[in-house]
């Protein structure tokens, strides 16, 4: 997922994948935040993850 963000893919699609992963698996959001904060600066990394999570929480996830 980190690679998709860094490659500047559509963040709404990434958020949908995040929602699906969080629903089906035990996804490590802390690790994703750590990677984002290392690649970008701390504030921007946190903002990116918060945006993804906000969109993901509104996404409809199938069974």
PDB file of N, CA and C in Angstrom:
ATOM      1  N   UNK A   1       0.827  -1.172   0.000  1.00  0.00           N
ATOM      2  CA  UNK A   1       0.000   0.000   0.000  1.00  0.00           C
ATOM      3  C   UNK A   1       0.884   1.252   0.000  1.00  0.00           C
ATOM      4  N   UNK A   2       1.965   1.195   0.762  1.00  0.00           N
ATOM      5  CA  UNK A   2       2.913   2.312   0.803  1.00  0.00           C
ATOM      6  C   UNK A   2       3.404   2.654  -0.599  1.00  0.00           C
ATOM      7  N   UNK A   3       3.755   1.628  -1.367  1.00  0.00           N
ATOM      8  CA  UNK A   3       4.263   1.848  -2.724  1.00  0.00           C
ATOM      9  C   UNK A   3       3.229   2.542  -3.598  1.00  0.00           C
ATOM     10  N   UNK A   4       1.966   2.217  -3.418  1.00  0.00           N
ATOM     11  CA  UNK A   4       0.912   2.864  -4.201  1.00  0.00           C
ATOM     12  C   UNK A   4       0.821   4.353  -3.877  1.00  0.00           C
ATOM     13  N   UNK A   5       0.965   4.690  -2.598  1.00  0.00           N
ATOM     14  CA  UNK A   5       0.923   6.103  -2.202  1.00  0.00           C
ATOM     15  C   UNK A   5       2.118   6.832  -2.795  1.00  0.00           C
ATOM     16  N   UNK A   6       3.288   6.260  -2.654  1.00  0.00           N
ATOM     17  CA  UNK A   6       4.511   6.891  -3.146  1.00  0.00           C
ATOM     18  C   UNK A   6       4.483   7.030  -4.666  1.00  0.00           C
ATOM     19  N   UNK A   7       3.891   6.047  -5.348  1.00  0.00           N
ATOM     20  CA  UNK A   7       3.785   6.103  -6.809  1.00  0.00           C
ATOM     21  C   UNK A   7       2.706   7.062  -7.272  1.00  0.00           C
ATOM     22  N   UNK A   8       2.065   7.742  -6.327  1.00  0.00           N
ATOM     23  CA  UNK A   8       1.057   8.765  -6.611  1.00  0.00           C
ATOM     24  C   UNK A   8      -0.162   8.194  -7.333  1.00  0.00           C
ATOM     25  N   UNK A   9      -0.571   7.006  -6.917  1.00  0.00           N
ATOM     26  CA  UNK A   9      -1.786   6.398  -7.457  1.00  0.00           C
ATOM     27  C   UNK A   9      -3.000   7.105  -6.851  1.00  0.00           C
ATOM     28  N   UNK A  10      -4.151   6.833  -7.410  1.00  0.00           N
ATOM     29  CA  UNK A  10      -5.407   7.440  -6.961  1.00  0.00           C
ATOM     30  C   UNK A  10      -5.652   7.072  -5.495  1.00  0.00           C
ATOM     31  N   UNK A  11      -5.645   8.059  -4.640  1.00  0.00           N
ATOM     32  CA  UNK A  11      -5.762   7.795  -3.192  1.00  0.00           C
ATOM     33  C   UNK A  11      -7.114   7.243  -2.808  1.00  0.00           C
ATOM     34  N   UNK A  12      -8.156   7.563  -3.562  1.00  0.00           N
ATOM     35  CA  UNK A  12      -9.461   6.986  -3.222  1.00  0.00           C
ATOM     36  C   UNK A  12      -9.450   5.479  -3.459  1.00  0.00           C
ATOM     37  N   UNK A  13      -8.743   5.033  -4.487  1.00  0.00           N
ATOM     38  CA  UNK A  13      -8.633   3.598  -4.733  1.00  0.00           C
ATOM     39  C   UNK A  13      -7.774   2.926  -3.662  1.00  0.00           C
ATOM     40  N   UNK A  14      -6.721   3.614  -3.241  1.00  0.00           N
ATOM     41  CA  UNK A  14      -5.863   3.082  -2.171  1.00  0.00           C
ATOM     42  C   UNK A  14      -6.681   2.953  -0.886  1.00  0.00           C
ATOM     43  N   UNK A  15      -7.511   3.946  -0.607  1.00  0.00           N
ATOM     44  CA  UNK A  15      -8.346   3.907   0.593  1.00  0.00           C
ATOM     45  C   UNK A  15      -9.326   2.738   0.532  1.00  0.00           C
ATOM     46  N   UNK A  16      -9.849   2.443  -0.647  1.00  0.00           N
ATOM     47  CA  UNK A  16     -10.747   1.300  -0.793  1.00  0.00           C
ATOM     48  C   UNK A  16     -10.007  -0.002  -0.498  1.00  0.00           C
ATOM     49  N   UNK A  17      -8.777  -0.109  -0.971  1.00  0.00           N
ATOM     50  CA  UNK A  17      -7.953  -1.293  -0.693  1.00  0.00           C
ATOM     51  C   UNK A  17      -7.661  -1.366   0.808  1.00  0.00           C
ATOM     52  N   UNK A  18      -7.371  -0.231   1.427  1.00  0.00           N
ATOM     53  CA  UNK A  18      -7.116  -0.177   2.865  1.00  0.00           C
ATOM     54  C   UNK A  18      -8.343  -0.657   3.641  1.00  0.00           C
ATOM     55  N   UNK A  19      -9.516  -0.191   3.247  1.00  0.00           N
ATOM     56  CA  UNK A  19     -10.747  -0.608   3.920  1.00  0.00           C
ATOM     57  C   UNK A  19     -10.941  -2.113   3.807  1.00  0.00           C
ATOM     58  N   UNK A  20     -10.699  -2.634   2.618  1.00  0.00           N
ATOM     59  CA  UNK A  20     -10.844  -4.069   2.401  1.00  0.00           C
ATOM     60  C   UNK A  20      -9.831  -4.855   3.224  1.00  0.00           C
ATOM     61  N   UNK A  21      -8.581  -4.398   3.234  1.00  0.00           N
ATOM     62  CA  UNK A  21      -7.531  -5.077   3.999  1.00  0.00           C
ATOM     63  C   UNK A  21      -7.825  -5.035   5.493  1.00  0.00           C
ATOM     64  N   UNK A  22      -8.285  -3.895   5.961  1.00  0.00           N
ATOM     65  CA  UNK A  22      -8.580  -3.762   7.393  1.00  0.00           C
ATOM     66  C   UNK A  22      -9.751  -4.645   7.794  1.00  0.00           C
ATOM     67  N   UNK A  23     -10.676  -4.838   6.861  1.00  0.00           N
ATOM     68  CA  UNK A  23     -11.852  -5.654   7.147  1.00  0.00           C
ATOM     69  C   UNK A  23     -11.508  -7.147   7.146  1.00  0.00           C
ATOM     70  N   UNK A  24     -10.679  -7.561   6.210  1.00  0.00           N
ATOM     71  CA  UNK A  24     -10.395  -8.986   6.036  1.00  0.00           C
ATOM     72  C   UNK A  24      -9.176  -9.478   6.810  1.00  0.00           C
ATOM     73  N   UNK A  25      -8.245  -8.578   7.066  1.00  0.00           N
ATOM     74  CA  UNK A  25      -6.972  -8.977   7.678  1.00  0.00           C
ATOM     75  C   UNK A  25      -6.664  -8.039   8.831  1.00  0.00           C
ATOM     76  N   UNK A  26      -5.640  -8.379   9.547  1.00  0.00           N
ATOM     77  CA  UNK A  26      -5.178  -7.489  10.619  1.00  0.00           C
ATOM     78  C   UNK A  26      -4.122  -6.562  10.018  1.00  0.00           C
ATOM     79  N   UNK A  27      -4.568  -5.407   9.536  1.00  0.00           N
ATOM     80  CA  UNK A  27      -3.685  -4.483   8.837  1.00  0.00           C
ATOM     81  C   UNK A  27      -2.980  -3.581   9.843  1.00  0.00           C
ATOM     82  N   UNK A  28      -1.680  -3.384   9.669  1.00  0.00           N
ATOM     83  CA  UNK A  28      -0.856  -2.591  10.589  1.00  0.00           C
ATOM     84  C   UNK A  28      -0.793  -1.133  10.126  1.00  0.00           C
ATOM     85  N   UNK A  29      -1.764  -0.333  10.558  1.00  0.00           N
ATOM     86  CA  UNK A  29      -1.805   1.084  10.185  1.00  0.00           C
ATOM     87  C   UNK A  29      -0.635   1.855  10.789  1.00  0.00           C
ATOM     88  N   UNK A  30      -0.175   1.424  11.950  1.00  0.00           N
ATOM     89  CA  UNK A  30       0.965   2.103  12.581  1.00  0.00           C
ATOM     90  C   UNK A  30       2.217   1.976  11.713  1.00  0.00           C
ATOM     91  N   UNK A  31       2.405   0.807  11.132  1.00  0.00           N
ATOM     92  CA  UNK A  31       3.565   0.594  10.261  1.00  0.00           C
ATOM     93  C   UNK A  31       3.444   1.442   9.003  1.00  0.00           C
ATOM     94  N   UNK A  32       2.243   1.521   8.425  1.00  0.00           N
ATOM     95  CA  UNK A  32       2.043   2.351   7.247  1.00  0.00           C
ATOM     96  C   UNK A  32       2.325   3.813   7.582  1.00  0.00           C
ATOM     97  N   UNK A  33       1.854   4.274   8.733  1.00  0.00           N
ATOM     98  CA  UNK A  33       2.121   5.654   9.139  1.00  0.00           C
ATOM     99  C   UNK A  33       3.620   5.876   9.305  1.00  0.00           C
ATOM    100  N   UNK A  34       4.299   4.945   9.917  1.00  0.00           N
ATOM    101  CA  UNK A  34       5.753   5.060  10.104  1.00  0.00           C
ATOM    102  C   UNK A  34       6.466   5.185   8.753  1.00  0.00           C
ATOM    103  N   UNK A  35       6.093   4.351   7.806  1.00  0.00           N
ATOM    104  CA  UNK A  35       6.702   4.407   6.467  1.00  0.00           C
ATOM    105  C   UNK A  35       6.412   5.732   5.771  1.00  0.00           C
ATOM    106  N   UNK A  36       5.174   6.182   5.872  1.00  0.00           N
ATOM    107  CA  UNK A  36       4.805   7.451   5.241  1.00  0.00           C
ATOM    108  C   UNK A  36       5.558   8.617   5.870  1.00  0.00           C
ATOM    109  N   UNK A  37       5.692   8.604   7.190  1.00  0.00           N
ATOM    110  CA  UNK A  37       6.388   9.688   7.885  1.00  0.00           C
ATOM    111  C   UNK A  37       7.884   9.682   7.572  1.00  0.00           C
ATOM    112  N   UNK A  38       8.434   8.518   7.299  1.00  0.00           N
ATOM    113  CA  UNK A  38       9.846   8.447   6.912  1.00  0.00           C
ATOM    114  C   UNK A  38      10.055   8.953   5.486  1.00  0.00           C
ATOM    115  N   UNK A  39       9.122   8.621   4.613  1.00  0.00           N
ATOM    116  CA  UNK A  39       9.258   9.015   3.202  1.00  0.00           C
ATOM    117  C   UNK A  39       8.946  10.495   3.007  1.00  0.00           C
ATOM    118  N   UNK A  40       7.859  10.935   3.590  1.00  0.00           N
ATOM    119  CA  UNK A  40       7.482  12.341   3.566  1.00  0.00           C
ATOM    120  C   UNK A  40       7.945  12.910   4.903  1.00  0.00           C
ATOM    121  N   UNK A  41       7.513  14.086   5.271  1.00  0.00           N
ATOM    122  CA  UNK A  41       7.809  14.521   6.638  1.00  0.00           C
ATOM    123  C   UNK A  41       6.711  13.993   7.562  1.00  0.00           C
ATOM    124  N   UNK A  42       6.919  14.127   8.847  1.00  0.00           N
ATOM    125  CA  UNK A  42       6.006  13.538   9.825  1.00  0.00           C
ATOM    126  C   UNK A  42       4.578  14.049   9.651  1.00  0.00           C
ATOM    127  N   UNK A  43       4.421  15.350   9.509  1.00  0.00           N
ATOM    128  CA  UNK A  43       3.083  15.935   9.392  1.00  0.00           C
ATOM    129  C   UNK A  43       2.386  15.474   8.106  1.00  0.00           C
ATOM    130  N   UNK A  44       3.096  15.511   6.993  1.00  0.00           N
ATOM    131  CA  UNK A  44       2.487  15.114   5.723  1.00  0.00           C
ATOM    132  C   UNK A  44       2.142  13.622   5.716  1.00  0.00           C
ATOM    133  N   UNK A  45       3.011  12.807   6.265  1.00  0.00           N
ATOM    134  CA  UNK A  45       2.732  11.377   6.355  1.00  0.00           C
ATOM    135  C   UNK A  45       1.485  11.094   7.168  1.00  0.00           C
ATOM    136  N   UNK A  46       1.346  11.793   8.282  1.00  0.00           N
ATOM    137  CA  UNK A  46       0.178  11.630   9.135  1.00  0.00           C
ATOM    138  C   UNK A  46      -1.088  12.089   8.408  1.00  0.00           C
ATOM    139  N   UNK A  47      -0.996  13.214   7.696  1.00  0.00           N
ATOM    140  CA  UNK A  47      -2.149  13.730   6.954  1.00  0.00           C
ATOM    141  C   UNK A  47      -2.579  12.767   5.850  1.00  0.00           C
ATOM    142  N   UNK A  48      -1.615  12.186   5.166  1.00  0.00           N
ATOM    143  CA  UNK A  48      -1.941  11.225   4.111  1.00  0.00           C
ATOM    144  C   UNK A  48      -2.693  10.038   4.702  1.00  0.00           C
ATOM    145  N   UNK A  49      -2.167   9.478   5.787  1.00  0.00           N
ATOM    146  CA  UNK A  49      -2.825   8.329   6.399  1.00  0.00           C
ATOM    147  C   UNK A  49      -4.210   8.699   6.916  1.00  0.00           C
ATOM    148  N   UNK A  50      -4.348   9.844   7.548  1.00  0.00           N
ATOM    149  CA  UNK A  50      -5.654  10.267   8.052  1.00  0.00           C
ATOM    150  C   UNK A  50      -6.663  10.409   6.916  1.00  0.00           C
ATOM    151  N   UNK A  51      -6.213  10.939   5.790  1.00  0.00           N
ATOM    152  CA  UNK A  51      -7.092  11.059   4.634  1.00  0.00           C
ATOM    153  C   UNK A  51      -7.523   9.701   4.107  1.00  0.00           C
ATOM    154  N   UNK A  52      -6.561   8.763   4.037  1.00  0.00           N
ATOM    155  CA  UNK A  52      -6.886   7.413   3.587  1.00  0.00           C
ATOM    156  C   UNK A  52      -7.871   6.741   4.541  1.00  0.00           C
ATOM    157  N   UNK A  53      -7.617   6.881   5.836  1.00  0.00           N
ATOM    158  CA  UNK A  53      -8.500   6.257   6.825  1.00  0.00           C
ATOM    159  C   UNK A  53      -9.887   6.876   6.813  1.00  0.00           C
ATOM    160  N   UNK A  54      -9.965   8.187   6.631  1.00  0.00           N
ATOM    161  CA  UNK A  54     -11.267   8.856   6.575  1.00  0.00           C
ATOM    162  C   UNK A  54     -12.073   8.345   5.385  1.00  0.00           C
ATOM    163  N   UNK A  55     -11.414   8.216   4.239  1.00  0.00           N
ATOM    164  CA  UNK A  55     -12.103   7.697   3.058  1.00  0.00           C
ATOM    165  C   UNK A  55     -12.449   6.226   3.244  1.00  0.00           C
ATOM    166  N   UNK A  56     -11.521   5.462   3.819  1.00  0.00           N
ATOM    167  CA  UNK A  56     -11.745   4.039   4.026  1.00  0.00           C
ATOM    168  C   UNK A  56     -12.920   3.773   4.963  1.00  0.00           C
ATOM    169  N   UNK A  57     -13.085   4.611   5.967  1.00  0.00           N
ATOM    170  CA  UNK A  57     -14.175   4.394   6.918  1.00  0.00           C
ATOM    171  C   UNK A  57     -15.531   4.638   6.262  1.00  0.00           C
ATOM    172  N   UNK A  58     -15.550   5.421   5.190  1.00  0.00           N
ATOM    173  CA  UNK A  58     -16.791   5.660   4.464  1.00  0.00           C
ATOM    174  C   UNK A  58     -17.005   4.704   3.320  1.00  0.00           C
ATOM    175  N   UNK A  59     -16.025   3.853   3.050  1.00  0.00           N
ATOM    176  CA  UNK A  59     -16.114   2.912   1.933  1.00  0.00           C
ATOM    177  C   UNK A  59     -17.019   1.744   2.317  1.00  0.00           C
ATOM    178  N   UNK A  60     -17.701   1.248   1.326  1.00  0.00           N
ATOM    179  CA  UNK A  60     -18.513   0.041   1.538  1.00  0.00           C
ATOM    180  C   UNK A  60     -17.618  -1.150   1.266  1.00  0.00           C
ATOM    181  N   UNK A  61     -17.531  -2.009   2.215  1.00  0.00           N
ATOM    182  CA  UNK A  61     -16.698  -3.197   2.091  1.00  0.00           C
ATOM    183  C   UNK A  61     -17.600  -4.404   2.032  1.00  0.00           C
ATOM    184  N   UNK A  62     -17.369  -5.245   1.036  1.00  0.00           N
ATOM    185  CA  UNK A  62     -18.187  -6.446   0.883  1.00  0.00           C
ATOM    186  C   UNK A  62     -17.879  -7.477   1.947  1.00  0.00           C
ATOM    187  N   UNK A  63     -18.709  -8.528   2.027  1.00  0.00           N
ATOM    188  CA  UNK A  63     -18.506  -9.561   3.049  1.00  0.00           C
ATOM    189  C   UNK A  63     -17.240 -10.361   2.831  1.00  0.00           C
TER     190      UNK A  63
END
